[in-house]
CSV table of C-alpha atoms and ligand atoms in Angstrom, one decimal:
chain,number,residue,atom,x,y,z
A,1473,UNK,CA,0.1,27.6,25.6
A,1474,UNK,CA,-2.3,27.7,22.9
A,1475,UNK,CA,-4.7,24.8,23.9
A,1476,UNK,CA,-8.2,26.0,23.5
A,1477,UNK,CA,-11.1,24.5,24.5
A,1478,UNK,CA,-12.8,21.8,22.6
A,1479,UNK,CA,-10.4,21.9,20.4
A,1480,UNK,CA,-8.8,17.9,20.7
A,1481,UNK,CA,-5.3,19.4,19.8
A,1482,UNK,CA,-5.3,17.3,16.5
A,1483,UNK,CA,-8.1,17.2,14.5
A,1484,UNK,CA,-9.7,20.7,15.1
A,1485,UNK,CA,-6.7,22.2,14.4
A,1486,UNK,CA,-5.8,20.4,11.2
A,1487,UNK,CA,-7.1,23.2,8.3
A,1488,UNK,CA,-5.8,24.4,5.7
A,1489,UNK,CA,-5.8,27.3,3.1
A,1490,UNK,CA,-6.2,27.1,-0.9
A,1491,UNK,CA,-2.1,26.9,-0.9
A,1492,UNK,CA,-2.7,23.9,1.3
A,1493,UNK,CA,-0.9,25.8,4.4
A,1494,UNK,CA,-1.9,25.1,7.8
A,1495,UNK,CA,-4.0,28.0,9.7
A,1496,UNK,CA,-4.1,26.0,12.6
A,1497,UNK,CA,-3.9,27.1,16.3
A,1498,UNK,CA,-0.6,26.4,17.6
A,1499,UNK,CA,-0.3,23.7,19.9
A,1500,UNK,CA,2.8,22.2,21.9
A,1501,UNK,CA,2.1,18.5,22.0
A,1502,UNK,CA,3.5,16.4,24.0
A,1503,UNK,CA,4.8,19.7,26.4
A,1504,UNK,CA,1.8,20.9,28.8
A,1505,UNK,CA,1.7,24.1,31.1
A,1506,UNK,CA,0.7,24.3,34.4
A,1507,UNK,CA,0.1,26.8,36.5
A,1508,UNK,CA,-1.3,30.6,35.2
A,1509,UNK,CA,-2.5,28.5,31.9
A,1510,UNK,CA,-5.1,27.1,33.8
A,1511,UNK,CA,-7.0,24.1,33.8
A,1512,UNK,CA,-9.0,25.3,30.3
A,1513,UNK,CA,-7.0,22.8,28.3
A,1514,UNK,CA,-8.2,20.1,25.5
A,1515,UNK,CA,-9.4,16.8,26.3
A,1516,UNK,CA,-6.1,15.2,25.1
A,1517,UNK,CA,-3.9,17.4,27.5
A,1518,UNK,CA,-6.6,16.7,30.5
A,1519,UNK,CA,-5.6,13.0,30.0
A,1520,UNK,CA,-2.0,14.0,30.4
A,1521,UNK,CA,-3.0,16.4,33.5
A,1522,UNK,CA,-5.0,13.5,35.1
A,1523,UNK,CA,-2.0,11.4,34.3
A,1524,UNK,CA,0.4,13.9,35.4
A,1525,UNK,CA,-1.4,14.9,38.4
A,1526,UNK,CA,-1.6,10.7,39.7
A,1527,UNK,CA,1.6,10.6,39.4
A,1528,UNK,CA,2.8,13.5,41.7
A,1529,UNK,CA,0.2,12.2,44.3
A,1530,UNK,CA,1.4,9.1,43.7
A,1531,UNK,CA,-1.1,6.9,41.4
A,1532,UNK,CA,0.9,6.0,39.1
A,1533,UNK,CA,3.5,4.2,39.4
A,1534,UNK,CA,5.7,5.4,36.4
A,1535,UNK,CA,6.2,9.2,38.3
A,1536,UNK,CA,7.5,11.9,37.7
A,1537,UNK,CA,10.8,12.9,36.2
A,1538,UNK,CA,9.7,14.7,33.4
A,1539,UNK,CA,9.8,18.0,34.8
A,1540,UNK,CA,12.1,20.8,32.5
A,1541,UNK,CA,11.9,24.4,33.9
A,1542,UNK,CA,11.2,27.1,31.4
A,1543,UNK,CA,12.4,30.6,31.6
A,1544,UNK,CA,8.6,31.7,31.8
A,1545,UNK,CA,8.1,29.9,35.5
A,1546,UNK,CA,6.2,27.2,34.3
A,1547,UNK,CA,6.9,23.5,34.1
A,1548,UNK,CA,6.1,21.4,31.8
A,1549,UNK,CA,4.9,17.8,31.9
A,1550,UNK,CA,5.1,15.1,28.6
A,1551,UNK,CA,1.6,14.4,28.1
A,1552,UNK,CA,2.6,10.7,28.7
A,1553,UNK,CA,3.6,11.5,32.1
A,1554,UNK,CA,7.5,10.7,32.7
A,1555,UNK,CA,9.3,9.3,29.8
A,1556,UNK,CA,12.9,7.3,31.1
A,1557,UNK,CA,16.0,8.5,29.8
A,1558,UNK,CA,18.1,6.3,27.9
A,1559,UNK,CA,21.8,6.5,26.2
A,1560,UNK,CA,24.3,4.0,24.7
A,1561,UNK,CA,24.4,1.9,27.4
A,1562,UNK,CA,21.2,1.1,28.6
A,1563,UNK,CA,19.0,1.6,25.1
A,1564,UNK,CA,17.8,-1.3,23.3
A,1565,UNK,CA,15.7,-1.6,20.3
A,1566,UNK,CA,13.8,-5.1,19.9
A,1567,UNK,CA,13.5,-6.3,16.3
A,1568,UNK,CA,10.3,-9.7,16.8
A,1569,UNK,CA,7.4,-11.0,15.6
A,1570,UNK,CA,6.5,-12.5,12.6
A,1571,UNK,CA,10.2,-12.8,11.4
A,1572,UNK,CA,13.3,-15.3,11.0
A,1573,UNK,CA,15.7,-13.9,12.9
A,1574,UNK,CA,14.8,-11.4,16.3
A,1575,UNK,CA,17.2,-8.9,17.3
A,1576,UNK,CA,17.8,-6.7,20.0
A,1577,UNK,CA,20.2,-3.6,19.0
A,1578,UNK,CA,22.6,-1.5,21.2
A,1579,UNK,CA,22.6,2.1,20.1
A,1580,UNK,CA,26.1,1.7,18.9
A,1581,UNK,CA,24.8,-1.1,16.4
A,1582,UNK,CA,22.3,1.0,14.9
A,1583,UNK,CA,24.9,3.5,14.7
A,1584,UNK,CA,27.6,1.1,12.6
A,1585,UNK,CA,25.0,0.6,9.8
A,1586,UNK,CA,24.5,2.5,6.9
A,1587,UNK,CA,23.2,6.0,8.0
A,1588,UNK,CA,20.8,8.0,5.2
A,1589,UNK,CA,20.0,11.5,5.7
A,1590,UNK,CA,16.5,13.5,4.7
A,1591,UNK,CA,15.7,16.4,4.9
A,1592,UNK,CA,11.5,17.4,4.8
A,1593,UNK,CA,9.3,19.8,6.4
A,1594,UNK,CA,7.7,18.8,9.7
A,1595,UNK,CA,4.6,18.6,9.7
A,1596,UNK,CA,2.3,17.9,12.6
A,1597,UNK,CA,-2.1,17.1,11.9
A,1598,UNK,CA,-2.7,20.2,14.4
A,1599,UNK,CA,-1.3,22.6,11.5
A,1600,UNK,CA,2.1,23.6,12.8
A,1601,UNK,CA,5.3,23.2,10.5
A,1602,UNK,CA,8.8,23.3,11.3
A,1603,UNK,CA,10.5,23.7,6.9
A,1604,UNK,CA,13.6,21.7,6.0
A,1605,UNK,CA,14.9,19.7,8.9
A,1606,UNK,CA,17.3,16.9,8.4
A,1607,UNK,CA,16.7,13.4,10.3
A,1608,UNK,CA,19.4,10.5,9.9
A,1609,UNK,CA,19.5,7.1,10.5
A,1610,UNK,CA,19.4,3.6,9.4
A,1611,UNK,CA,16.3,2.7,7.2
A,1612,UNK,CA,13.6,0.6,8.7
A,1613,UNK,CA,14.0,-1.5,5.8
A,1614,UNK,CA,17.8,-2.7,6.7
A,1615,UNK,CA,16.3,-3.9,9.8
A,1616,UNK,CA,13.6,-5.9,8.8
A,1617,UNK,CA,15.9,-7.3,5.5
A,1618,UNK,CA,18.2,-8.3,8.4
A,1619,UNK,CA,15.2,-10.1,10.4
A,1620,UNK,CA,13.6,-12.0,7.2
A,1621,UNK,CA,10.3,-11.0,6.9
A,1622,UNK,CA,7.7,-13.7,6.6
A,1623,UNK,CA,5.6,-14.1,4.2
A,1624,UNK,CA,2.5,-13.8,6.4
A,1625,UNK,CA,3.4,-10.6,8.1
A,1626,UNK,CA,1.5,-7.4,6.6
A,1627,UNK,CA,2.3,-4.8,9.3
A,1628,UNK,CA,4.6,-3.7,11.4
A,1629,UNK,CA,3.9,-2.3,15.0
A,1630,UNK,CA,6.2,0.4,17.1
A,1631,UNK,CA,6.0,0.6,20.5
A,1632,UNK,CA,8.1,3.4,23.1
A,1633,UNK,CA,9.8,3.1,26.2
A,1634,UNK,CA,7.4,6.0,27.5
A,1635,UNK,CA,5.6,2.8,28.2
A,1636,UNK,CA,2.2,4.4,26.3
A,1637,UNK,CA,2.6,5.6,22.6
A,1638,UNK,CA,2.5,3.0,19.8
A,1639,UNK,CA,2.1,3.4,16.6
A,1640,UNK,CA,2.0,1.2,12.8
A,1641,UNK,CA,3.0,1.1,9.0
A,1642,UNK,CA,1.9,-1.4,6.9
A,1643,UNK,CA,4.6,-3.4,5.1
A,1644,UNK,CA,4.4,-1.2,2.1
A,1645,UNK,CA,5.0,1.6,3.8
A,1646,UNK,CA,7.4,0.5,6.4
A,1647,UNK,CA,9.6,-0.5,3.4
A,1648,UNK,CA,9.2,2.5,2.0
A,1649,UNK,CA,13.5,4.6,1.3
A,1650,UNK,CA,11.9,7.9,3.2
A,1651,UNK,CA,11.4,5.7,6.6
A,1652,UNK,CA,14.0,5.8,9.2
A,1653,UNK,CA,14.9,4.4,12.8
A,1654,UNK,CA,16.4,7.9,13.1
A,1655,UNK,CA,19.0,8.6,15.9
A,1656,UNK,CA,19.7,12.3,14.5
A,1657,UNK,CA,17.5,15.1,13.9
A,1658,UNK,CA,19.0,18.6,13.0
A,1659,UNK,CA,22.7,17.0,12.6
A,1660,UNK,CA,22.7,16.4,16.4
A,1661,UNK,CA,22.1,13.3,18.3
A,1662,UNK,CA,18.3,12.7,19.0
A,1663,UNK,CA,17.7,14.4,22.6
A,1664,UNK,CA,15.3,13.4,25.1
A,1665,UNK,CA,12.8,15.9,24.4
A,1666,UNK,CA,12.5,14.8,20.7
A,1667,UNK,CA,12.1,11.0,21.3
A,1668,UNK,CA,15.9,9.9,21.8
A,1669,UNK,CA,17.8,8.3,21.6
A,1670,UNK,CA,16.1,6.6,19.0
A,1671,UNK,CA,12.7,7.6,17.4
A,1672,UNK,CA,10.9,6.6,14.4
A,1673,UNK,CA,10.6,8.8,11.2
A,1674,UNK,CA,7.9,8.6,8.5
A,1675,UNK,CA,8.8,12.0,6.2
A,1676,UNK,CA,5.4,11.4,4.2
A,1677,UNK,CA,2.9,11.2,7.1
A,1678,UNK,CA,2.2,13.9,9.9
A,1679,UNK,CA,4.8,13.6,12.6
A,1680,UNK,CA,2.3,11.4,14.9
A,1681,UNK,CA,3.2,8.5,13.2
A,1682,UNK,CA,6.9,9.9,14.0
A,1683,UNK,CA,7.1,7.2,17.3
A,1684,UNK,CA,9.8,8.8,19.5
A,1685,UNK,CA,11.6,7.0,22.5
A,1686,UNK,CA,11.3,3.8,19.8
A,1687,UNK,CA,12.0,0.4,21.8
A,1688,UNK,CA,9.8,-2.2,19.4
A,1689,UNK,CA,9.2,-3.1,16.1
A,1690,UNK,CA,7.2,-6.0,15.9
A,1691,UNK,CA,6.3,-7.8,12.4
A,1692,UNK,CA,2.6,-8.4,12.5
A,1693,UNK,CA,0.0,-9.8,10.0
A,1694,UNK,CA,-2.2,-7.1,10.2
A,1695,UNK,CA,-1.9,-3.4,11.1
A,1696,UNK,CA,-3.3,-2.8,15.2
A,1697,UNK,CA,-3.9,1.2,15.1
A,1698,UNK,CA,-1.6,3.6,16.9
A,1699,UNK,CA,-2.4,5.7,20.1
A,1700,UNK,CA,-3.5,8.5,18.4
A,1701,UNK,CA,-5.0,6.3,15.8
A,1702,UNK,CA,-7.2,4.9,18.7
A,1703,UNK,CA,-8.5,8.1,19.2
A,1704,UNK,CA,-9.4,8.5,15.6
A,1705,UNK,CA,-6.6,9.7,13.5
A,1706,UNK,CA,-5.7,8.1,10.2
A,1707,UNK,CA,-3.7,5.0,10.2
A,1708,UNK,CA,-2.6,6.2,6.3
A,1709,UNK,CA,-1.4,9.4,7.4
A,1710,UNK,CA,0.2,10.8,4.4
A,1711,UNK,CA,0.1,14.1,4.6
A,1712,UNK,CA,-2.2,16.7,3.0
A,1713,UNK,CA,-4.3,13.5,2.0
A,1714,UNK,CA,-5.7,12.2,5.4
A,1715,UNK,CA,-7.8,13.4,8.9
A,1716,UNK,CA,-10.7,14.2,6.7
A,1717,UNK,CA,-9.0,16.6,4.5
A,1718,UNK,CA,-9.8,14.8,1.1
A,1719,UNK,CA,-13.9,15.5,2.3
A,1720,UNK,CA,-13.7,18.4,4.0
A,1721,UNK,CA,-14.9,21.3,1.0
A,1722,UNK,CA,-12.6,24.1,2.6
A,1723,UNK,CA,-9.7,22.3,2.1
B,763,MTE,N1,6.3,8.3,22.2
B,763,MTE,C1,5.7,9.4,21.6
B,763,MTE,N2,5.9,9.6,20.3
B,763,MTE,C2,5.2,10.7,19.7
B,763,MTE,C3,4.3,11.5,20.5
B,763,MTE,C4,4.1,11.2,21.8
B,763,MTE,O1,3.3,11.8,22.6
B,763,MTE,N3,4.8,10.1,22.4
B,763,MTE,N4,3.7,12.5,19.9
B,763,MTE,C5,3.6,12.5,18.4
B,763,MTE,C6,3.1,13.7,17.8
B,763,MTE,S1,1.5,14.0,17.8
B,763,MTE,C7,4.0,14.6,17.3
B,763,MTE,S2,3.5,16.0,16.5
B,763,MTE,C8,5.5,14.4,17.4
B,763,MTE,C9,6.2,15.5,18.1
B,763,MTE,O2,7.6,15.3,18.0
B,763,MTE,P1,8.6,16.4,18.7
B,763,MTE,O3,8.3,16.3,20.2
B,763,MTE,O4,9.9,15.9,18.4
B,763,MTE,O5,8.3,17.7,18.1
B,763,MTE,O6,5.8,13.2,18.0
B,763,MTE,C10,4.9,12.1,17.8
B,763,MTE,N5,5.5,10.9,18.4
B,764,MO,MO1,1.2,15.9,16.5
């Protein structure tokens, strides 16, 4: 692990050369080390530790099934603490709010409408890239054409059934062709590890807006910030153009 102290794992770590490529320290988010990497870890992992930690001894309620050996010896932990597993039978995706007609999706719906395929580079605020890798899935704008949007609503809210990360697009951008309820990622189903069965893909921002484990979209009239956005990330997270990078002169 790569967590350094003081560094928050996002915004520290989001600069950039001339080229606009990310010099960033490495950092596995959403995947923390215990054990020989210590407890010198950035604030946002120490939430997940805490979190973690309650839940073996029993705090919180949501446990612990998270765990995923790793050739190294260590185990790792989803910052979230445990995250449910979900597949065909037992994953629903809730389509509410300010709309004309709710819905509630079985994976095997989602999968029987028309599936588009991108393929963009990764990219997440804390600098690292992963080039060229293809999501599919149904565009968020067939579901919300299929709920009938009303003319109030402005935003639209995600929420996970990690029971903790949330995020938002505004209307604009929800509707936008490069935004997907994706349920592949690298021509494979979605695994757990990367949000499935069903997780949220915005190509032009940085991957946080990139809900996984998506179980809500609610149509709102006005945008409520995200998780990470709570902790002072950008709502408009396009990338190269947001987190400060616009004022910051060595960008
Ligand atoms: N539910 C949920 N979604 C999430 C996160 C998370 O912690 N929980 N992390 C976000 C961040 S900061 C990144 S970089 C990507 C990481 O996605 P990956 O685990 O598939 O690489 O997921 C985003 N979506
Ligand atoms: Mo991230």
């Amino acid at each position: 692990m790569d967590a350094t102290p003081g560094d928050d794992g996002h915004r520290d770590g989001a600069r950039y050369d001339e080229r606009g490529a990310p010099v960033g320290r490495r950092i596995l988010l959403g995947m923390l080390g215990l054990g020989a990497a210590g407890m010198a870890v950035a604030p946002w992992a120490q939430r997940g530790l805490e979190n973690t930690l309650g839940a073996v001894s029993g705090k919180d309620p949501t446990g612990v099934t998270g765990l995923l050996p790793n050739g190294g010896g260590f185990r790792y932990y989803s910052v979230t603490s445990s995250v449910p597993h979900k597949d065909a039978t037992s994953y629903r995706l809730t389509v509410g709010g300010l709309v004309d007609r709710p819905a509630d999706y079985r994976l095997a719906e989602l999968r029987a409408l028309p599936q588009v395929r991108l393929v963009r580079d990764v990219q997440c605020v804390t600098g690292w890239r992963v080039p060229g890798t293809p999501f599919e899935g149904v565009r968020l704008s067939t579901l919300l054409d299929a709920a009938g949007v009303s003319p109030r609503a402005r935003a639209v809210r995600f929420t996970c059934f990690d029971g903790a990360y949330s995020e938002s697009l505004t209307l604009d951008q929800a509707r936008r062709p490069d935004v997907l309820v994706a349920l592949r990622m690298r021509d494979e189903p979605l695994g757990h590890a990367h949000g499935g069965p069903v997780r949220l893909y915005v190509a032009p921002m940085y991957f946080y807006k990139s809900a996984k484990w998506l179980s809500g979209i609610t149509v709102t009239d006005e945008v409520r910030p995200g998780y990470w956005e709570d902790r002072g990330y950008d709502v408009d997270a396009w990338v190269g153009r947001s987190n400060g990078r616009d004022d910051d002169p060595t960008a």
